[in-house]
Amino acid sequence: MDEPPPPKIGELGPSGKPKLEGDELIALKKVLREKTTRIKNQPNFKLRELGVNASLTTNINDRVPMFLSDLQHLIMYSQIGVHSPYSPARWCALDKYNRLTNTNLLVIENVSLYDFLNHESLLPFLSSTFDHKLEMITPASYKSDIVKDLSMVPLTGSQMKKFINSFGTLEEAVLQSDELFDTVKNFFPMEEDVSESICLDSKLPASDKFPRTQLLLSGWQMVEENFPLPIQGLVERKYAGYRLTKDKYKDVTPFSPMFAIDCEMCKTSTGELELTRVSVVDENLKVFYDTLVKPDNEIVDYLTKWSGINKKMMRNVTTKLKNVQEELKKLLPQDAILVGQSLANDLHALKMMHPYIIDTSVVYNLTGDRSRKTKLQTLARELLKEKIQTGHQGHCSTEDSLACMKLVQLRLTKHLYYGDAVMNNVYSELRAYPDMGTSHYATSMLRQCVKVDKRVNVIALDDIGQRYKFYVNKGEEVTDVTNVTCIQEKSNKEVIKRFCDSMINFSLNIAHIRIADGQLEGTNPKILKNIDMWVKEIYERSSMSSLVIVLFGGQKHGNGTCFIKLKRELV
């Protein structure tokens, strides 16, 4: 019996697969177009360089942790996009934010990076599902409150204008408005008794037109300007060997003394720049401290054109960096304000950290562009009518520190925005920039998020939920009028259940729980498995195109961790 002929095979294309024609080809093209459109319309999240630097995939010696404010900026951007007062662009990119269905955040206090790294096998879902795992400096490491730091958004210039126009002063706005808060953040060890400084806050030195404290860099600005800060994780790695200028600090006041510092560096055999001279000038324009410093390594290039240092000057120098650190620690008062031009560079050269900073490269700006700093030489010429750095023998650190002190003193005799082209028209047209005068004032992140018809849902343990209520409505019961719902539960399990049942109805959902003190000491498989189960339940109940974030709140001696996953439709 003859076998049936084999089925007819169409003409093969270059790839060896059947070549489509006619209706089949049209149908395929339609499918591909629809797939491409779905991909283009999906939100997308990726890390930028600073985000990668904080990733657990980065070597621990090169890793630079992120701050809770970075996460706060991402959350706000996910809700209100370009209307957000701050952007997360410095560390990540969130494309098509308006295509997100919602953002779901789970905060777990008293769990640290150490717990994750040492017991990752007990957290299999969290470990395998979340694409981005980032080390984070959390408030537990600098004795602050995670609810406050997550909820409070530093006041921008345009917001400041609005409050001043409405209430006359920011202080009055704090008293009368339920939207403005007075908040102070400090990483440094402080003396407990600050009654004297409170009394001095209402007075001014005869020469000053406004409090010099208003020129201090905020914590946010110190991070942006790369100042060394005594923060868990950075001290052990990036800032190993750095010292505080004092063991304890007093609260700064309008009468706190100012000292201008400038350092000179030379290139050594390590290929790095090392300190070779430090000069300090006081408010009387007298040299307070001035010494040459012998680097730990051999000088290979004196860089005389810039440093003013030469071989002859260094011949008999025996003073070392550690001697300078000890001297400055003894000489500087507990409430000293350090003044300088791009002072972060000088503090890195000194390997020292200080909380009270006035940086002339920040408070003065003649360009009108924050990203373009004005040189000290130009500031001196235009504002002081003095010529500095004109000799052929290089810079002089006493001359530069004198110029910085004079510039700050000049500012104090004028007004807060004198010499600042960005902020000088503050009362007519303010740019949204966290200026020096508003670092202690903040607004509610949750109230910011609902300004474009978004709804926010917070479910937390009783005491934690009460703190969220305060930072939304200053302790008053949160009502539907604000589009923010705050629900308090008795246990972690109840928080998670209520959260999963309700999050589909809100644009931003925050669940905030706590692992009891001591529960994770040693190995406690049950607690860690519960955490993994809760994370899995939240993720699986989240809608497609949800941004899901888990934050381990860290501990006093251990940083936190942030896990981020964009739940995308598979196409």
PDB file of C-alpha atoms in Angstrom, residues 229-409:
ATOM      1  CA  LEU A 229      29.218  62.571  57.815  1.00  0.00           C
ATOM      2  CA  PRO A 230      29.475  60.201  60.815  1.00  0.00           C
ATOM      3  CA  ILE A 231      26.911  57.744  59.517  1.00  0.00           C
ATOM      4  CA  GLN A 232      26.770  53.999  60.087  1.00  0.00           C
ATOM      5  CA  GLY A 233      28.337  52.214  57.127  1.00  0.00           C
ATOM      6  CA  LEU A 234      30.175  55.216  55.719  1.00  0.00           C
ATOM      7  CA  VAL A 235      32.386  55.644  58.802  1.00  0.00           C
ATOM      8  CA  GLU A 236      33.604  52.055  58.642  1.00  0.00           C
ATOM      9  CA  ARG A 237      34.343  52.093  54.924  1.00  0.00           C
ATOM     10  CA  LYS A 238      34.426  55.353  52.995  1.00  0.00           C
ATOM     11  CA  TYR A 239      35.458  57.468  55.987  1.00  0.00           C
ATOM     12  CA  ALA A 240      37.717  55.044  57.830  1.00  0.00           C
ATOM     13  CA  GLY A 241      40.231  57.035  59.895  1.00  0.00           C
ATOM     14  CA  TYR A 242      38.135  60.219  59.972  1.00  0.00           C
ATOM     15  CA  ARG A 243      37.605  61.981  63.325  1.00  0.00           C
ATOM     16  CA  LEU A 244      34.951  64.302  64.732  1.00  0.00           C
ATOM     17  CA  THR A 245      36.090  67.840  65.494  1.00  0.00           C
ATOM     18  CA  LYS A 246      34.592  67.397  69.009  1.00  0.00           C
ATOM     19  CA  ASP A 247      33.356  64.465  71.060  1.00  0.00           C
ATOM     20  CA  LYS A 248      30.160  66.392  71.883  1.00  0.00           C
ATOM     21  CA  TYR A 249      28.612  69.465  70.274  1.00  0.00           C
ATOM     22  CA  LYS A 250      26.483  72.283  71.641  1.00  0.00           C
ATOM     23  CA  ASP A 251      23.480  73.563  69.755  1.00  0.00           C
ATOM     24  CA  VAL A 252      24.459  76.335  67.365  1.00  0.00           C
ATOM     25  CA  THR A 253      23.137  79.890  67.945  1.00  0.00           C
ATOM     26  CA  PRO A 254      23.385  83.318  66.260  1.00  0.00           C
ATOM     27  CA  PHE A 255      26.319  83.979  68.610  1.00  0.00           C
ATOM     28  CA  SER A 256      28.273  80.828  67.770  1.00  0.00           C
ATOM     29  CA  PRO A 257      31.824  81.762  66.686  1.00  0.00           C
ATOM     30  CA  MET A 258      32.871  81.355  63.061  1.00  0.00           C
ATOM     31  CA  PHE A 259      36.249  80.043  61.899  1.00  0.00           C
ATOM     32  CA  ALA A 260      37.294  80.063  58.239  1.00  0.00           C
ATOM     33  CA  ILE A 261      39.419  77.119  57.108  1.00  0.00           C
ATOM     34  CA  ASP A 262      41.459  76.523  53.983  1.00  0.00           C
ATOM     35  CA  CYS A 263      43.802  73.639  53.206  1.00  0.00           C
ATOM     36  CA  GLU A 264      46.540  73.104  50.640  1.00  0.00           C
ATOM     37  CA  MET A 265      47.426  69.686  49.242  1.00  0.00           C
ATOM     38  CA  CYS A 266      50.323  68.115  47.348  1.00  0.00           C
ATOM     39  CA  LYS A 267      50.449  64.936  45.270  1.00  0.00           C
ATOM     40  CA  THR A 268      52.175  61.996  46.969  1.00  0.00           C
ATOM     41  CA  SER A 269      53.577  58.637  45.902  1.00  0.00           C
ATOM     42  CA  THR A 270      50.126  57.072  46.307  1.00  0.00           C
ATOM     43  CA  GLY A 271      48.859  59.206  43.429  1.00  0.00           C
ATOM     44  CA  GLU A 272      46.476  60.968  45.833  1.00  0.00           C
ATOM     45  CA  LEU A 273      46.470  64.518  47.189  1.00  0.00           C
ATOM     46  CA  GLU A 274      47.504  64.800  50.843  1.00  0.00           C
ATOM     47  CA  LEU A 275      47.311  67.684  53.293  1.00  0.00           C
ATOM     48  CA  THR A 276      50.407  69.915  53.481  1.00  0.00           C
ATOM     49  CA  ARG A 277      49.046  73.116  55.036  1.00  0.00           C
ATOM     50  CA  VAL A 278      45.999  74.180  57.026  1.00  0.00           C
ATOM     51  CA  SER A 279      45.063  77.741  57.972  1.00  0.00           C
ATOM     52  CA  VAL A 280      42.263  78.885  60.277  1.00  0.00           C
ATOM     53  CA  VAL A 281      41.118  82.505  60.623  1.00  0.00           C
ATOM     54  CA  ASP A 282      38.744  83.802  63.313  1.00  0.00           C
ATOM     55  CA  GLU A 283      36.031  86.473  63.128  1.00  0.00           C
ATOM     56  CA  ASN A 284      38.539  89.184  64.026  1.00  0.00           C
ATOM     57  CA  LEU A 285      40.393  88.274  60.807  1.00  0.00           C
ATOM     58  CA  LYS A 286      43.320  87.060  62.886  1.00  0.00           C
ATOM     59  CA  VAL A 287      45.173  83.828  62.150  1.00  0.00           C
ATOM     60  CA  PHE A 288      43.808  81.355  64.699  1.00  0.00           C
ATOM     61  CA  TYR A 289      45.852  78.348  63.572  1.00  0.00           C
ATOM     62  CA  ASP A 290      48.338  77.877  60.739  1.00  0.00           C
ATOM     63  CA  THR A 291      50.727  75.005  60.182  1.00  0.00           C
ATOM     64  CA  LEU A 292      52.510  73.037  57.503  1.00  0.00           C
ATOM     65  CA  VAL A 293      51.818  69.302  57.544  1.00  0.00           C
ATOM     66  CA  LYS A 294      54.103  66.438  56.581  1.00  0.00           C
ATOM     67  CA  PRO A 295      52.136  63.842  54.567  1.00  0.00           C
ATOM     68  CA  ASP A 296      52.349  60.166  55.494  1.00  0.00           C
ATOM     69  CA  ASN A 297      53.675  59.452  51.993  1.00  0.00           C
ATOM     70  CA  GLU A 298      56.470  61.014  49.951  1.00  0.00           C
ATOM     71  CA  ILE A 299      55.570  64.149  47.980  1.00  0.00           C
ATOM     72  CA  VAL A 300      56.102  63.619  44.245  1.00  0.00           C
ATOM     73  CA  ASP A 301      54.537  66.877  43.008  1.00  0.00           C
ATOM     74  CA  TYR A 302      54.274  70.010  45.133  1.00  0.00           C
ATOM     75  CA  LEU A 303      51.687  71.524  42.756  1.00  0.00           C
ATOM     76  CA  THR A 304      53.193  74.890  43.700  1.00  0.00           C
ATOM     77  CA  LYS A 305      51.160  76.781  41.105  1.00  0.00           C
ATOM     78  CA  TRP A 306      48.005  75.924  43.055  1.00  0.00           C
ATOM     79  CA  SER A 307      49.172  74.973  46.550  1.00  0.00           C
ATOM     80  CA  GLY A 308      51.862  77.600  47.112  1.00  0.00           C
ATOM     81  CA  ILE A 309      53.914  74.806  48.708  1.00  0.00           C
ATOM     82  CA  ASN A 310      57.524  74.112  47.684  1.00  0.00           C
ATOM     83  CA  LYS A 311      60.286  71.746  48.725  1.00  0.00           C
ATOM     84  CA  LYS A 312      62.159  74.340  50.774  1.00  0.00           C
ATOM     85  CA  MET A 313      59.083  75.103  52.897  1.00  0.00           C
ATOM     86  CA  MET A 314      58.592  71.431  53.764  1.00  0.00           C
ATOM     87  CA  ARG A 315      62.220  70.619  54.584  1.00  0.00           C
ATOM     88  CA  ASN A 316      62.004  70.609  58.397  1.00  0.00           C
ATOM     89  CA  VAL A 317      58.269  69.989  58.848  1.00  0.00           C
ATOM     90  CA  THR A 318      57.433  67.238  61.352  1.00  0.00           C
ATOM     91  CA  THR A 319      53.744  67.955  62.105  1.00  0.00           C
ATOM     92  CA  LYS A 320      51.547  65.072  60.944  1.00  0.00           C
ATOM     93  CA  LEU A 321      47.848  64.892  60.134  1.00  0.00           C
ATOM     94  CA  LYS A 322      47.024  63.266  63.479  1.00  0.00           C
ATOM     95  CA  ASN A 323      48.714  66.197  65.266  1.00  0.00           C
ATOM     96  CA  VAL A 324      46.558  68.665  63.339  1.00  0.00           C
ATOM     97  CA  GLN A 325      43.410  66.698  64.174  1.00  0.00           C
ATOM     98  CA  GLU A 326      44.274  66.715  67.882  1.00  0.00           C
ATOM     99  CA  GLU A 327      45.070  70.455  67.870  1.00  0.00           C
ATOM    100  CA  LEU A 328      41.855  71.427  66.102  1.00  0.00           C
ATOM    101  CA  LYS A 329      39.829  69.198  68.388  1.00  0.00           C
ATOM    102  CA  LYS A 330      41.265  71.051  71.405  1.00  0.00           C
ATOM    103  CA  LEU A 331      41.005  74.559  69.942  1.00  0.00           C
ATOM    104  CA  LEU A 332      37.562  74.634  68.315  1.00  0.00           C
ATOM    105  CA  PRO A 333      34.555  75.391  70.572  1.00  0.00           C
ATOM    106  CA  GLN A 334      31.664  72.932  70.756  1.00  0.00           C
ATOM    107  CA  ASP A 335      29.390  75.243  68.761  1.00  0.00           C
ATOM    108  CA  ALA A 336      31.983  76.452  66.242  1.00  0.00           C
ATOM    109  CA  ILE A 337      30.750  77.263  62.737  1.00  0.00           C
ATOM    110  CA  LEU A 338      33.288  76.373  60.053  1.00  0.00           C
ATOM    111  CA  VAL A 339      33.438  78.621  56.993  1.00  0.00           C
ATOM    112  CA  GLY A 340      35.122  77.881  53.662  1.00  0.00           C
ATOM    113  CA  GLN A 341      34.917  77.645  49.881  1.00  0.00           C
ATOM    114  CA  SER A 342      33.897  74.107  48.834  1.00  0.00           C
ATOM    115  CA  LEU A 343      34.727  73.156  52.401  1.00  0.00           C
ATOM    116  CA  ALA A 344      33.970  69.466  51.866  1.00  0.00           C
ATOM    117  CA  ASN A 345      37.328  69.150  50.078  1.00  0.00           C
ATOM    118  CA  ASP A 346      39.160  70.660  53.050  1.00  0.00           C
ATOM    119  CA  LEU A 347      37.420  68.408  55.569  1.00  0.00           C
ATOM    120  CA  HIS A 348      38.269  65.365  53.472  1.00  0.00           C
ATOM    121  CA  ALA A 349      41.909  66.528  53.416  1.00  0.00           C
ATOM    122  CA  LEU A 350      41.795  66.920  57.207  1.00  0.00           C
ATOM    123  CA  LYS A 351      39.869  63.644  57.567  1.00  0.00           C
ATOM    124  CA  MET A 352      37.526  65.383  59.988  1.00  0.00           C
ATOM    125  CA  MET A 353      33.753  65.813  60.316  1.00  0.00           C
ATOM    126  CA  HIS A 354      31.840  68.831  61.593  1.00  0.00           C
ATOM    127  CA  PRO A 355      28.094  69.583  61.835  1.00  0.00           C
ATOM    128  CA  TYR A 356      27.952  73.373  61.415  1.00  0.00           C
ATOM    129  CA  ILE A 357      29.058  74.556  57.983  1.00  0.00           C
ATOM    130  CA  ILE A 358      28.749  77.784  55.972  1.00  0.00           C
ATOM    131  CA  ASP A 359      30.071  77.149  52.472  1.00  0.00           C
ATOM    132  CA  THR A 360      30.683  80.283  50.404  1.00  0.00           C
ATOM    133  CA  SER A 361      30.446  78.248  47.189  1.00  0.00           C
ATOM    134  CA  VAL A 362      26.839  77.419  48.135  1.00  0.00           C
ATOM    135  CA  VAL A 363      25.561  80.585  49.825  1.00  0.00           C
ATOM    136  CA  TYR A 364      27.047  82.804  47.096  1.00  0.00           C
ATOM    137  CA  ASN A 365      26.189  82.331  43.448  1.00  0.00           C
ATOM    138  CA  LEU A 366      26.760  84.939  40.734  1.00  0.00           C
ATOM    139  CA  THR A 367      25.838  82.699  37.792  1.00  0.00           C
ATOM    140  CA  GLY A 368      22.152  82.132  38.545  1.00  0.00           C
ATOM    141  CA  ASP A 369      22.729  78.399  38.062  1.00  0.00           C
ATOM    142  CA  ARG A 370      23.135  76.147  41.126  1.00  0.00           C
ATOM    143  CA  SER A 371      25.200  73.657  39.130  1.00  0.00           C
ATOM    144  CA  ARG A 372      27.823  76.318  38.253  1.00  0.00           C
ATOM    145  CA  LYS A 373      29.738  77.495  41.294  1.00  0.00           C
ATOM    146  CA  THR A 374      31.452  80.873  41.382  1.00  0.00           C
ATOM    147  CA  LYS A 375      35.207  80.817  42.101  1.00  0.00           C
ATOM    148  CA  LEU A 376      36.462  82.345  45.348  1.00  0.00           C
ATOM    149  CA  GLN A 377      38.709  84.662  43.320  1.00  0.00           C
ATOM    150  CA  THR A 378      35.662  85.981  41.443  1.00  0.00           C
ATOM    151  CA  LEU A 379      33.596  86.391  44.622  1.00  0.00           C
ATOM    152  CA  ALA A 380      36.407  88.378  46.245  1.00  0.00           C
ATOM    153  CA  ARG A 381      36.828  90.589  43.179  1.00  0.00           C
ATOM    154  CA  GLU A 382      33.132  91.282  42.610  1.00  0.00           C
ATOM    155  CA  LEU A 383      31.879  91.538  46.193  1.00  0.00           C
ATOM    156  CA  LEU A 384      34.896  92.476  48.324  1.00  0.00           C
ATOM    157  CA  LYS A 385      36.672  94.478  45.604  1.00  0.00           C
ATOM    158  CA  GLU A 386      39.830  92.553  46.499  1.00  0.00           C
ATOM    159  CA  LYS A 387      42.282  90.641  44.347  1.00  0.00           C
ATOM    160  CA  ILE A 388      43.411  87.263  45.644  1.00  0.00           C
ATOM    161  CA  GLN A 389      45.341  84.340  44.145  1.00  0.00           C
ATOM    162  CA  THR A 390      47.229  86.736  41.858  1.00  0.00           C
ATOM    163  CA  GLY A 391      50.834  85.791  42.633  1.00  0.00           C
ATOM    164  CA  HIS A 392      52.989  83.350  40.691  1.00  0.00           C
ATOM    165  CA  GLN A 393      53.776  81.386  43.855  1.00  0.00           C
ATOM    166  CA  GLY A 394      50.372  79.735  44.087  1.00  0.00           C
ATOM    167  CA  HIS A 395      47.453  80.045  46.469  1.00  0.00           C
ATOM    168  CA  CYS A 396      47.867  81.102  50.077  1.00  0.00           C
ATOM    169  CA  SER A 397      45.587  79.307  52.520  1.00  0.00           C
ATOM    170  CA  THR A 398      45.491  82.231  54.982  1.00  0.00           C
ATOM    171  CA  GLU A 399      44.533  84.609  52.157  1.00  0.00           C
ATOM    172  CA  ASP A 400      41.764  82.278  50.971  1.00  0.00           C
ATOM    173  CA  SER A 401      40.368  81.691  54.464  1.00  0.00           C
ATOM    174  CA  LEU A 402      40.406  85.458  55.132  1.00  0.00           C
ATOM    175  CA  ALA A 403      38.430  86.046  51.935  1.00  0.00           C
ATOM    176  CA  CYS A 404      35.840  83.428  52.965  1.00  0.00           C
ATOM    177  CA  MET A 405      35.388  84.992  56.397  1.00  0.00           C
ATOM    178  CA  LYS A 406      34.999  88.478  54.898  1.00  0.00           C
ATOM    179  CA  LEU A 407      32.417  87.183  52.421  1.00  0.00           C
ATOM    180  CA  VAL A 408      30.273  85.637  55.152  1.00  0.00           C
ATOM    181  CA  GLN A 409      30.579  88.733  57.336  1.00  0.00           C
TER     182      GLN A 409
END
